[in-house]
Coordinates of C-alpha atoms in Angstrom, one line a residue:
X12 CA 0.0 0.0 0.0
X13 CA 1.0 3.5 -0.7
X14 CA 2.8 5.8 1.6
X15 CA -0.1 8.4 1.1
X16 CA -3.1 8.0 -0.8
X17 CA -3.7 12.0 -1.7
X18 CA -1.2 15.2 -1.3
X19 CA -2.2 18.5 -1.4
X20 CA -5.1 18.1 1.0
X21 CA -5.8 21.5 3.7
X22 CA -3.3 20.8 6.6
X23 CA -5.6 23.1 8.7
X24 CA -9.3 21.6 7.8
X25 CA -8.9 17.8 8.7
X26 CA -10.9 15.4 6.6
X27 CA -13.7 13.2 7.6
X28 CA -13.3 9.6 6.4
X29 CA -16.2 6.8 6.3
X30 CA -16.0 3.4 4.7
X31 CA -19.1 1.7 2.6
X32 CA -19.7 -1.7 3.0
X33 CA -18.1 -2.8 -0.1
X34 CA -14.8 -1.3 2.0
X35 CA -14.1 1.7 -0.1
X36 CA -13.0 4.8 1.8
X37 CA -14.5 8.2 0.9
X38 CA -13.5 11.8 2.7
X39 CA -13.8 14.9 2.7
X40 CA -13.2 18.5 4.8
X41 CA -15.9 21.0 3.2
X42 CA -14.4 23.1 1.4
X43 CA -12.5 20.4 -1.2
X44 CA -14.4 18.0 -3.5
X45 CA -14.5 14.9 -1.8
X46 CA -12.1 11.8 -2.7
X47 CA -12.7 8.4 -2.9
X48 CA -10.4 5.1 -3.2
X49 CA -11.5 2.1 -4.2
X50 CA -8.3 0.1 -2.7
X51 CA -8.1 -1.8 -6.2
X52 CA -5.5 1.1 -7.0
X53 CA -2.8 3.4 -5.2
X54 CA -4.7 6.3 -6.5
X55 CA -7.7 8.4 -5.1
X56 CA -10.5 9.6 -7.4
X57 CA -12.9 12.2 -7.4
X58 CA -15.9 10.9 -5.6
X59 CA -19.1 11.6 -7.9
X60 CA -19.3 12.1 -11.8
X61 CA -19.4 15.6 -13.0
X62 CA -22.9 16.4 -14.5
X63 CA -23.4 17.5 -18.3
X64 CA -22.4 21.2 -18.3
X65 CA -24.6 21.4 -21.4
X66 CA -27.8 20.6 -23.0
X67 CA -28.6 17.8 -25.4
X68 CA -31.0 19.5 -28.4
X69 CA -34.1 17.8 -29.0
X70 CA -36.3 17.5 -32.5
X71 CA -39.2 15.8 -33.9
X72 CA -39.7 14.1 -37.1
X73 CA -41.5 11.2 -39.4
X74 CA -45.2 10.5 -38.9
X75 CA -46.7 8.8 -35.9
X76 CA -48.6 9.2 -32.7
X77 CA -46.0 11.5 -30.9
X78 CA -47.8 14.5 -30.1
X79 CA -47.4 16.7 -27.4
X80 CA -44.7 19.1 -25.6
X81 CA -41.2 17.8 -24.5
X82 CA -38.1 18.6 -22.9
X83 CA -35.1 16.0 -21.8
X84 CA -32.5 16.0 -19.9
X85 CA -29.0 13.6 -19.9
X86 CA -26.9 11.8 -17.0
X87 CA -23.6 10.2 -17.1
X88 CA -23.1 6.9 -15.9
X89 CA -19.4 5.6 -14.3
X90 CA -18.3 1.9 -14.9
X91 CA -19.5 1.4 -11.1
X92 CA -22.7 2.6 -11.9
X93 CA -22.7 5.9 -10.1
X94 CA -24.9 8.5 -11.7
X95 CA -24.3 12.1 -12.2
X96 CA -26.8 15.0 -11.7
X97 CA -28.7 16.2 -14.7
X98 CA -27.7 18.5 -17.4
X99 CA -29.7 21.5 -17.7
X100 CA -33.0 21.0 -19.8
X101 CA -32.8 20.7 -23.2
X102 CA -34.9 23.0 -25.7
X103 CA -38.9 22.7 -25.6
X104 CA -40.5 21.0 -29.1
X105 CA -44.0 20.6 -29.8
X106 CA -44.4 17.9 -32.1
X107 CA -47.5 16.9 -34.1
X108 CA -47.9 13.2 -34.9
X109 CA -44.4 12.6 -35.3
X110 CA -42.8 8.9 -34.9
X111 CA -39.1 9.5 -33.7
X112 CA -37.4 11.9 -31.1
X113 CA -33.8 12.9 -32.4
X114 CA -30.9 13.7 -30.0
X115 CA -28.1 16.1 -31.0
X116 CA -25.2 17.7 -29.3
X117 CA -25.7 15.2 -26.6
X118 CA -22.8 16.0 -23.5
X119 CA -19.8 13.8 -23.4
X120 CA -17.7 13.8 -19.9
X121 CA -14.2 14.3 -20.1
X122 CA -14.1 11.9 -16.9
X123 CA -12.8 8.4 -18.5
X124 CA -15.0 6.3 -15.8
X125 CA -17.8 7.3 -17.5
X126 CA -19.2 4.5 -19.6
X127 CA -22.4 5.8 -20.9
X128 CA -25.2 8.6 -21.0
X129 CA -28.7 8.3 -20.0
X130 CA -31.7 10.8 -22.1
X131 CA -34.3 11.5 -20.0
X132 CA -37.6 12.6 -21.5
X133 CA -41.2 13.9 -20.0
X134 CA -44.7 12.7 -21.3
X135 CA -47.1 15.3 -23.1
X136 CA -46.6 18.4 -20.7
X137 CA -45.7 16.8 -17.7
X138 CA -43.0 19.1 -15.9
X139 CA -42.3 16.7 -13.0
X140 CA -41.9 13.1 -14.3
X141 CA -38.9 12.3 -16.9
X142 CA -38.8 8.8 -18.2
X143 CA -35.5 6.9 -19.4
X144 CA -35.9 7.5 -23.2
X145 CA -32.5 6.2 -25.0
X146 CA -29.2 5.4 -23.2
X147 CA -25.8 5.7 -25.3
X148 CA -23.3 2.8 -24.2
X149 CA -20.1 4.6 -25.0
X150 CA -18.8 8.3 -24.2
X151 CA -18.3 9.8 -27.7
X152 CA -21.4 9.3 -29.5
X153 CA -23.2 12.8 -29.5
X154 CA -26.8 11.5 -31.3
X155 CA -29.3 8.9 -30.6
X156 CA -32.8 8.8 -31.2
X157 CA -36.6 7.4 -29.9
X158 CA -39.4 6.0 -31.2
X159 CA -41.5 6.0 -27.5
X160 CA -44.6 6.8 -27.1
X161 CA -45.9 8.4 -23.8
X162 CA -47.5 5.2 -23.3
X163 CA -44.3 3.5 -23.7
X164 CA -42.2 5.6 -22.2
X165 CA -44.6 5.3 -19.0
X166 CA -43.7 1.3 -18.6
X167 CA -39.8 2.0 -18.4
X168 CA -37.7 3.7 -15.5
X169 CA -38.7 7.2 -13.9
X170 CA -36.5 9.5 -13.1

């Protein structure tokens, strides 16, 4: 094992540790982002993923039974499965009886854990629930698209 896990910490704002059952070792002081090690490596990480900075862009097109007013958001996802937080909402379309939802511009994370991106969309004008819509299983692709329903969307995972 490593002499020291982390340098550079606050000499003067002592850190907090905890363990998780799995036995990985998080800490933190308040005032620096927290670390995390894993004890498979000598290094520490960042605990957390870093959440989309950006929107995805959203559009509507074909012919089909999506009707209604959407927005979406998108989440990273780390090897471990951590999630991030959301990007910020994406821009507001109002299709008429179209059959697919396009993605564009969809954030990638400069973090290398993450493995893939999640698109959250809502159902005809519902501001509160977002439904898992696409996921993207690598960290470079910037498009994907949907052919949900809000019927369909409603049987997969809420956010």
């Amino acid at each position: 094992m490593p002499a020291s896990l982390k340098t550079g910490l606050n000499p003067y704002l002592p850190p907090t540790w905890f363990q998780t059952p799995l036995g990985e070792l998080f800490w933190l002081n308040g005032l620096e982002r927290p670390q995390r090690w894993t004890g498979r490596s000598s290094a520490t990480q960042n605990a957390g993923i870093t959440a989309p900075a950006t929107a995805a862009t959203i559009a509507a097109s074909g012919v089909g039974t999506i009707t209604g007013t959407y927005t979406a958001y998108v989440r990273f996802v780390d090897a471990d499965g951590n999630f991030s937080s959301l990007s910020p909402i994406s821009n507001t379309i109002t299709p008429s009886s179209n059959s697919t939802i396009s993605y564009s511009s969809v954030p990638v994370s400069s973090d290398s854990r993450v493995t893939k991106r999640e698109l959250y969309r809502n159902t005809n004008g519902d501001t509160t629930s977002y439904w898992l819509d696409a996921t993207i299983n690598d960290n470079s692709t910037t498009t994907a698209s949907s052919t949900f329903t809000d019927a369909q969307l409603l049987t997969k995972t809420e956010l």
